[in-house]
Amino acid sequence: MKRITMIHGAGGTVMTEMIKNHIMKYLGGSNAEVPLEALDDSAVINDIVFKSDSHAVKPIFFPGGDIGRLSVAGTVNDMAVMGAEPVALALGLILEEGLPIEDLDKILQSIAETCEEAEVNVITGDTKVIERGSLGGCVINTSGIGKRSEALEKNIQEVKKHRSFKERWILDSNLRNGDKIIVSGTLGDHGLAVLSAQKGYSFGSQILSDVAPLNKMIMKLLNVGGIVAMKDPTRGGLSNSLNEWSEKSKVGILVKEKKLPIRGDVEVACEMLGLDPLEIGNEGKVVIGVVAAKAEEILTALKNTKEGKDAEIIGEATKSFSEVVIETIVGGKRILAPPIGDPVPRIC
Ligand code: MG
């Protein structure tokens, strides 16, 4: 009998297959503008952006963050990358018997602080308690609704000055030949921070999670305009995000390895552990597809924000091939295949 394994939740090709072969077999078929079938960061129905995200990070406190901050940022970011302004959140707490009340308070305080940062409120929710098991303290589901913003309209008007664009939202399928690809900062920090907490590794310097709500930063970028696609490279990392774009937009993507922002200590730790920083999840970064004429302006705007100071233009969409290809530092080219799954379990 086939059973669920940890890799089914690791955000790579195995999880995608499970979603397509099992979840999509039974669900879908709505008339939503961006439906379940789009498998995008959020859905859109009646101009409402709608997202649900469960957070099962282990441990619940890790260097640079905790499950509370993660559950607000994760849902807010998935709505913001569609071009939406978050309106409200629903919080579902699943608490494990034995969780110290002190820890619950710490998590709730962190949720409140992150909500304040993102300027969004929790307006409904639910609390359940289950028997002691392997949860590691608690699991949190955060759902959210978002709405269209003036910044999104302005962004789309700007895109239309440069090329034809019929979409009303920022979607994975919007990338076209010649669009530039930007990442907002260093890659792999979150996954390695959680891994160090899981295994008790020390990497010489402390690697902190990047977990942060990015909606305020994204609004600034939409006001500059020219953005066609946007994604938070969480499970499966940059590699998974770019492969999703390439598949859904039916376009190749060329990435320059020397442009990829990766912290020195993250690179060393990845080499030591045999991990690829491009396959490791981030929780405070975005990948952006932008019309070429606006790429430098978006980059400058990003560099002027706290979260985007290490941003780089890392490549472009191309019709010369149909895969994601990486140009290595020495000038060779290799295909960046979608990961089977994020190599670090339970990072979000
Ligand atoms: Mg996402």
Short mmCIF file of C-alpha atoms and ligand atoms in Angstrom, two decimals:
data_model
loop_
_atom_site.label_atom_id
_atom_site.label_comp_id
_atom_site.label_asym_id
_atom_site.label_seq_id
_atom_site.Cartn_x
_atom_site.Cartn_y
_atom_site.Cartn_z
CA MET A 1 0.00 0.00 0.00
CA LYS A 2 1.32 3.41 -0.97
CA ARG A 3 1.48 5.86 1.88
CA ILE A 4 2.32 9.51 2.41
CA THR A 5 5.99 10.20 3.07
CA MET A 6 7.75 13.42 4.12
CA ILE A 7 8.73 14.16 0.50
CA HIS A 8 5.01 14.56 -0.39
CA GLY A 9 5.11 17.83 1.58
CA ALA A 10 8.50 19.09 0.40
CA GLY A 11 7.37 21.44 -2.36
CA GLY A 12 9.06 19.73 -5.32
CA THR A 13 8.04 17.46 -8.20
CA VAL A 14 6.76 14.66 -5.89
CA MET A 15 4.38 17.08 -4.14
CA THR A 16 3.27 18.57 -7.47
CA GLU A 17 2.47 15.07 -8.77
CA MET A 18 0.43 14.30 -5.64
CA ILE A 19 -1.53 17.54 -6.05
CA LYS A 20 -2.17 16.88 -9.76
CA ASN A 21 -2.97 13.15 -9.45
CA HIS A 22 -4.99 13.20 -6.24
CA ILE A 23 -6.19 16.65 -5.10
CA MET A 24 -6.99 17.91 -8.61
CA LYS A 25 -8.71 14.61 -9.42
CA TYR A 26 -11.49 15.49 -6.97
CA LEU A 27 -11.42 19.28 -6.61
CA GLY A 28 -11.39 22.27 -8.93
CA GLY A 29 -13.84 23.21 -11.65
CA SER A 30 -14.88 26.59 -10.20
CA ASN A 31 -15.44 29.69 -12.30
CA ALA A 32 -12.89 31.66 -10.22
CA GLU A 33 -10.80 34.14 -12.20
CA VAL A 34 -7.64 32.46 -10.83
CA PRO A 35 -8.90 28.96 -9.88
CA LEU A 36 -7.41 26.06 -7.93
CA GLU A 37 -6.18 24.60 -11.24
CA ALA A 38 -3.82 27.56 -11.74
CA LEU A 39 -1.88 26.35 -8.66
CA ASP A 40 -0.70 29.94 -8.22
CA ASP A 41 0.24 31.59 -4.91
CA SER A 42 -3.40 32.57 -4.21
CA ALA A 43 -6.80 32.21 -5.88
CA VAL A 44 -8.93 35.13 -7.13
CA ILE A 45 -12.73 35.13 -7.10
CA ASN A 46 -15.02 38.18 -7.50
CA ASP A 47 -11.88 40.37 -7.26
CA ILE A 48 -11.09 38.91 -3.83
CA VAL A 49 -7.67 37.32 -3.43
CA PHE A 50 -8.02 34.25 -1.22
CA LYS A 51 -5.29 32.14 0.36
CA SER A 52 -4.92 29.39 2.97
CA ASP A 53 -1.57 28.26 4.30
CA SER A 54 -0.70 25.78 7.06
CA HIS A 55 2.52 26.12 9.00
CA ALA A 56 4.17 23.05 10.51
CA VAL A 57 7.71 24.30 11.03
CA LYS A 58 9.82 22.28 13.48
CA PRO A 59 11.10 23.59 15.85
CA ILE A 60 8.49 26.29 16.50
CA PHE A 61 11.22 28.74 17.59
CA PHE A 62 14.25 29.00 15.27
CA PRO A 63 17.09 31.51 14.68
CA GLY A 64 15.54 34.71 13.29
CA GLY A 65 11.88 33.78 13.77
CA ASP A 66 9.13 31.52 15.06
CA ILE A 67 5.96 29.80 13.84
CA GLY A 68 3.86 32.90 14.67
CA ARG A 69 5.81 35.30 12.47
CA LEU A 70 6.00 32.63 9.76
CA SER A 71 2.23 32.06 9.70
CA VAL A 72 1.45 35.74 9.17
CA ALA A 73 4.28 36.39 6.68
CA GLY A 74 3.59 33.23 4.65
CA THR A 75 -0.05 34.06 3.97
CA VAL A 76 0.48 37.83 3.53
CA ASN A 77 3.30 37.21 1.04
CA ASP A 78 1.28 34.73 -1.03
CA MET A 79 -1.45 37.38 -1.42
CA ALA A 80 1.01 40.25 -2.01
CA VAL A 81 2.80 38.47 -4.88
CA MET A 82 -0.52 38.40 -6.79
CA GLY A 83 -0.46 42.22 -6.58
CA ALA A 84 -3.03 42.30 -3.77
CA GLU A 85 -3.27 44.34 -0.61
CA PRO A 86 -4.03 42.09 2.41
CA VAL A 87 -7.40 42.87 4.05
CA ALA A 88 -7.75 40.36 6.91
CA LEU A 89 -6.54 37.04 8.29
CA ALA A 90 -8.14 33.98 9.90
CA LEU A 91 -6.03 32.08 12.42
CA GLY A 92 -6.47 28.34 13.06
CA LEU A 93 -4.43 27.12 16.03
CA ILE A 94 -3.88 23.36 16.47
CA LEU A 95 -2.17 23.02 19.84
CA GLU A 96 -0.51 19.88 21.14
CA GLU A 97 -1.16 18.73 24.67
CA GLY A 98 1.84 19.77 26.79
CA LEU A 99 2.67 23.00 24.94
CA PRO A 100 3.83 25.49 27.61
CA ILE A 101 1.32 28.35 27.93
CA GLU A 102 4.37 30.64 28.02
CA ASP A 103 5.27 29.44 24.49
CA LEU A 104 1.70 30.03 23.29
CA ASP A 105 1.91 33.60 24.59
CA LYS A 106 5.24 34.15 22.84
CA ILE A 107 3.80 32.87 19.55
CA LEU A 108 0.69 35.04 19.86
CA GLN A 109 2.79 38.11 20.64
CA SER A 110 4.88 37.39 17.56
CA ILE A 111 1.68 37.04 15.48
CA ALA A 112 0.47 40.42 16.79
CA GLU A 113 3.79 42.15 16.04
CA THR A 114 4.00 40.71 12.51
CA CYS A 115 0.37 41.71 11.84
CA GLU A 116 1.24 45.26 12.91
CA GLU A 117 4.24 45.28 10.57
CA ALA A 118 2.07 44.07 7.68
CA GLU A 119 -0.86 46.32 8.68
CA VAL A 120 -3.37 43.50 8.73
CA ASN A 121 -5.59 42.07 11.50
CA VAL A 122 -6.71 38.62 12.53
CA ILE A 123 -10.52 38.88 12.47
CA THR A 124 -11.60 35.27 12.97
CA GLY A 125 -10.14 31.93 13.93
CA ASP A 126 -10.39 28.62 15.72
CA THR A 127 -8.48 26.71 18.40
CA LYS A 128 -8.19 22.93 18.76
CA VAL A 129 -6.10 20.79 21.11
CA ILE A 130 -4.85 17.33 20.14
CA GLU A 131 -3.08 14.58 22.09
CA ARG A 132 0.67 14.66 22.56
CA GLY A 133 2.40 13.35 19.43
CA SER A 134 4.93 14.60 16.92
CA LEU A 135 3.60 18.08 16.17
CA GLY A 136 6.42 19.70 18.11
CA GLY A 137 4.05 22.00 20.00
CA CYS A 138 1.59 23.38 17.48
CA VAL A 139 0.53 23.76 13.87
CA ILE A 140 -1.01 27.00 12.63
CA ASN A 141 -3.27 27.57 9.65
CA THR A 142 -3.55 31.14 8.43
CA SER A 143 -6.03 32.07 5.73
CA GLY A 144 -6.37 35.51 4.27
CA ILE A 145 -8.28 37.73 1.91
CA GLY A 146 -6.83 40.57 -0.13
CA LYS A 147 -8.07 43.16 -2.61
CA ARG A 148 -6.94 45.03 -5.72
CA SER A 149 -4.85 48.10 -5.02
CA GLU A 150 -4.12 51.36 -6.82
CA ALA A 151 -0.51 50.24 -6.98
CA LEU A 152 -1.54 47.11 -8.94
CA GLU A 153 -3.52 49.21 -11.47
CA LYS A 154 -0.56 51.58 -11.85
CA ASN A 155 1.81 48.63 -12.33
CA ILE A 156 -0.34 47.11 -15.09
CA GLN A 157 -0.63 50.48 -16.88
CA GLU A 158 3.17 50.67 -16.87
CA VAL A 159 3.53 47.11 -18.26
CA LYS A 160 1.15 48.02 -21.12
CA LYS A 161 3.46 50.87 -22.19
CA HIS A 162 6.09 48.26 -22.99
CA ARG A 163 4.26 45.19 -24.28
CA SER A 164 0.81 43.68 -24.73
CA PHE A 165 -0.62 42.48 -21.41
CA LYS A 166 -4.18 41.25 -20.94
CA GLU A 167 -4.01 39.91 -17.39
CA ARG A 168 -5.52 41.65 -14.35
CA TRP A 169 -3.21 40.02 -11.78
CA ILE A 170 0.46 39.16 -11.35
CA LEU A 171 0.56 35.48 -12.35
CA ASP A 172 3.09 32.65 -12.78
CA SER A 173 1.95 32.33 -16.40
CA ASN A 174 2.67 35.97 -17.37
CA LEU A 175 6.38 35.77 -18.18
CA ARG A 176 7.38 36.45 -21.82
CA ASN A 177 10.55 36.40 -23.91
CA GLY A 178 12.89 39.22 -22.85
CA ASP A 179 11.43 39.87 -19.37
CA LYS A 180 14.13 40.26 -16.71
CA ILE A 181 14.25 38.17 -13.53
CA ILE A 182 15.14 39.76 -10.20
CA VAL A 183 15.57 38.18 -6.75
CA SER A 184 15.06 40.48 -3.78
CA GLY A 185 17.94 39.13 -1.67
CA THR A 186 20.10 36.27 -0.44
CA LEU A 187 18.93 32.69 -1.00
CA GLY A 188 18.70 29.74 1.39
CA ASP A 189 18.91 31.61 4.71
CA HIS A 190 15.56 30.41 6.13
CA GLY A 191 16.01 26.71 5.34
CA LEU A 192 19.49 26.62 6.80
CA ALA A 193 18.45 28.52 9.94
CA VAL A 194 15.68 25.95 10.57
CA LEU A 195 17.99 23.03 9.73
CA SER A 196 20.59 24.31 12.22
CA ALA A 197 17.87 24.42 14.90
CA GLN A 198 16.60 20.91 13.97
CA LYS A 199 20.01 19.27 14.05
CA GLY A 200 21.91 21.48 16.49
CA TYR A 201 24.45 22.42 13.77
CA SER A 202 26.57 25.49 14.15
CA PHE A 203 27.97 26.95 10.96
CA GLY A 204 30.66 29.17 12.46
CA SER A 205 28.40 32.20 12.21
CA GLN A 206 24.72 32.20 13.06
CA ILE A 207 22.51 32.02 9.98
CA LEU A 208 19.18 33.73 10.65
CA SER A 209 15.87 33.11 8.93
CA ASP A 210 14.75 35.90 6.59
CA VAL A 211 11.05 35.42 7.56
CA ALA A 212 9.23 38.73 7.00
CA PRO A 213 5.99 40.13 5.60
CA LEU A 214 6.86 41.71 2.24
CA ASN A 215 3.59 43.43 1.30
CA LYS A 216 4.84 46.95 2.08
CA MET A 217 7.99 46.40 -0.02
CA ILE A 218 5.94 44.91 -2.87
CA MET A 219 3.54 47.91 -2.88
CA LYS A 220 6.54 50.23 -3.43
CA LEU A 221 7.64 48.11 -6.40
CA LEU A 222 4.15 48.03 -7.95
CA ASN A 223 4.15 51.83 -7.77
CA VAL A 224 7.33 51.82 -9.88
CA GLY A 225 5.56 49.45 -12.27
CA GLY A 226 6.42 46.95 -15.00
CA ILE A 227 6.08 43.75 -12.91
CA VAL A 228 4.42 40.82 -14.72
CA ALA A 229 5.17 37.83 -12.45
CA MET A 230 6.08 37.52 -8.79
CA LYS A 231 6.59 34.58 -6.42
CA ASP A 232 7.90 33.90 -2.94
CA PRO A 233 10.49 31.12 -3.39
CA THR A 234 9.51 29.03 -0.37
CA ARG A 235 9.70 25.18 -0.38
CA GLY A 236 11.91 23.97 -3.22
CA GLY A 237 13.59 27.37 -3.34
CA LEU A 238 14.41 29.51 -6.36
CA SER A 239 14.81 26.42 -8.51
CA ASN A 240 11.21 25.31 -7.94
CA SER A 241 9.80 28.84 -8.48
CA LEU A 242 11.63 29.37 -11.78
CA ASN A 243 10.62 25.93 -13.07
CA GLU A 244 6.97 26.67 -12.24
CA TRP A 245 7.20 29.95 -14.17
CA SER A 246 8.91 28.30 -17.13
CA GLU A 247 6.26 25.55 -17.31
CA LYS A 248 3.21 27.82 -16.83
CA SER A 249 4.49 30.68 -19.03
CA LYS A 250 5.88 28.27 -21.69
CA VAL A 251 9.16 30.15 -21.87
CA GLY A 252 12.81 29.33 -21.10
CA ILE A 253 14.70 31.12 -18.33
CA LEU A 254 18.44 31.84 -18.36
CA VAL A 255 20.01 32.45 -14.94
CA LYS A 256 23.53 33.78 -14.40
CA GLU A 257 25.13 31.94 -11.49
CA LYS A 258 27.52 34.78 -10.70
CA LYS A 259 24.55 37.12 -10.12
CA LEU A 260 22.87 34.88 -7.52
CA PRO A 261 23.02 36.52 -4.06
CA ILE A 262 24.08 33.83 -1.57
CA ARG A 263 25.67 34.57 1.79
CA GLY A 264 29.20 33.18 2.19
CA ASP A 265 28.28 31.20 5.32
CA VAL A 266 25.19 29.72 3.60
CA GLU A 267 27.32 28.65 0.64
CA VAL A 268 29.92 27.00 2.92
CA ALA A 269 27.23 25.26 5.00
CA CYS A 270 25.51 23.98 1.84
CA GLU A 271 28.79 22.61 0.48
CA MET A 272 29.47 20.89 3.79
CA LEU A 273 26.00 19.28 3.89
CA GLY A 274 25.73 18.51 0.17
CA LEU A 275 22.75 20.86 -0.28
CA ASP A 276 21.93 23.19 -3.18
CA PRO A 277 21.05 26.70 -1.91
CA LEU A 278 18.81 27.12 -4.97
CA GLU A 279 16.55 24.28 -3.73
CA ILE A 280 16.24 25.56 -0.16
CA GLY A 281 13.18 27.52 0.99
CA ASN A 282 13.13 31.24 1.76
CA GLU A 283 10.43 33.09 3.74
CA GLY A 284 11.37 36.73 3.19
CA LYS A 285 12.28 36.90 -0.49
CA VAL A 286 10.52 37.41 -3.81
CA VAL A 287 11.43 36.52 -7.37
CA ILE A 288 10.17 39.13 -9.80
CA GLY A 289 9.59 39.01 -13.54
CA VAL A 290 9.64 42.53 -14.99
CA VAL A 291 9.57 44.06 -18.47
CA ALA A 292 13.19 44.72 -19.48
CA ALA A 293 12.79 48.52 -19.69
CA LYS A 294 11.79 48.74 -16.00
CA ALA A 295 14.27 46.22 -14.53
CA GLU A 296 16.90 48.73 -13.40
CA GLU A 297 14.28 50.99 -11.81
CA ILE A 298 12.75 48.07 -9.90
CA LEU A 299 16.21 46.98 -8.78
CA THR A 300 17.01 50.49 -7.47
CA ALA A 301 13.65 50.66 -5.66
CA LEU A 302 14.36 47.26 -4.07
CA LYS A 303 17.84 48.25 -2.95
CA ASN A 304 16.31 51.23 -1.16
CA THR A 305 14.28 48.92 1.10
CA LYS A 306 15.52 47.04 4.18
CA GLU A 307 14.38 43.65 2.83
CA GLY A 308 15.65 44.22 -0.72
CA LYS A 309 19.14 45.64 -0.15
CA ASP A 310 20.88 42.54 -1.62
CA ALA A 311 18.62 42.34 -4.70
CA GLU A 312 20.09 41.39 -8.09
CA ILE A 313 18.94 40.99 -11.69
CA ILE A 314 19.76 37.29 -12.10
CA GLY A 315 18.63 36.53 -15.62
CA GLU A 316 15.88 36.73 -18.21
CA ALA A 317 13.12 34.84 -19.96
CA THR A 318 14.02 33.55 -23.41
CA LYS A 319 12.42 31.73 -26.32
CA SER A 320 15.79 30.17 -27.29
CA PHE A 321 15.00 27.08 -25.17
CA SER A 322 12.14 25.87 -23.00
CA GLU A 323 13.86 24.93 -19.71
CA VAL A 324 15.50 26.78 -16.83
CA VAL A 325 19.19 26.97 -17.71
CA ILE A 326 21.96 28.24 -15.47
CA GLU A 327 25.10 29.83 -16.91
CA THR A 328 27.84 28.79 -14.49
CA ILE A 329 30.57 31.09 -13.22
CA VAL A 330 33.08 29.46 -15.62
CA GLY A 331 30.73 30.05 -18.57
CA GLY A 332 29.24 26.55 -19.05
CA LYS A 333 25.49 25.93 -19.18
CA ARG A 334 23.42 23.32 -17.36
CA ILE A 335 19.71 22.70 -16.90
CA LEU A 336 18.36 23.67 -13.48
CA ALA A 337 15.84 20.84 -13.06
CA PRO A 338 12.92 21.22 -10.64
CA PRO A 339 13.86 19.69 -7.26
CA ILE A 340 12.22 16.41 -6.19
CA GLY A 341 11.57 18.16 -2.88
CA ASP A 342 13.14 20.67 -0.54
CA PRO A 343 16.09 18.89 1.11
CA VAL A 344 15.18 20.32 4.53
CA PRO A 345 11.95 18.90 6.03
CA ARG A 346 9.35 20.95 7.93
CA ILE A 347 10.80 24.39 7.23
CA CYS A 348 7.39 26.07 6.95
MG MG B 1 3.99 31.27 -2.77
#
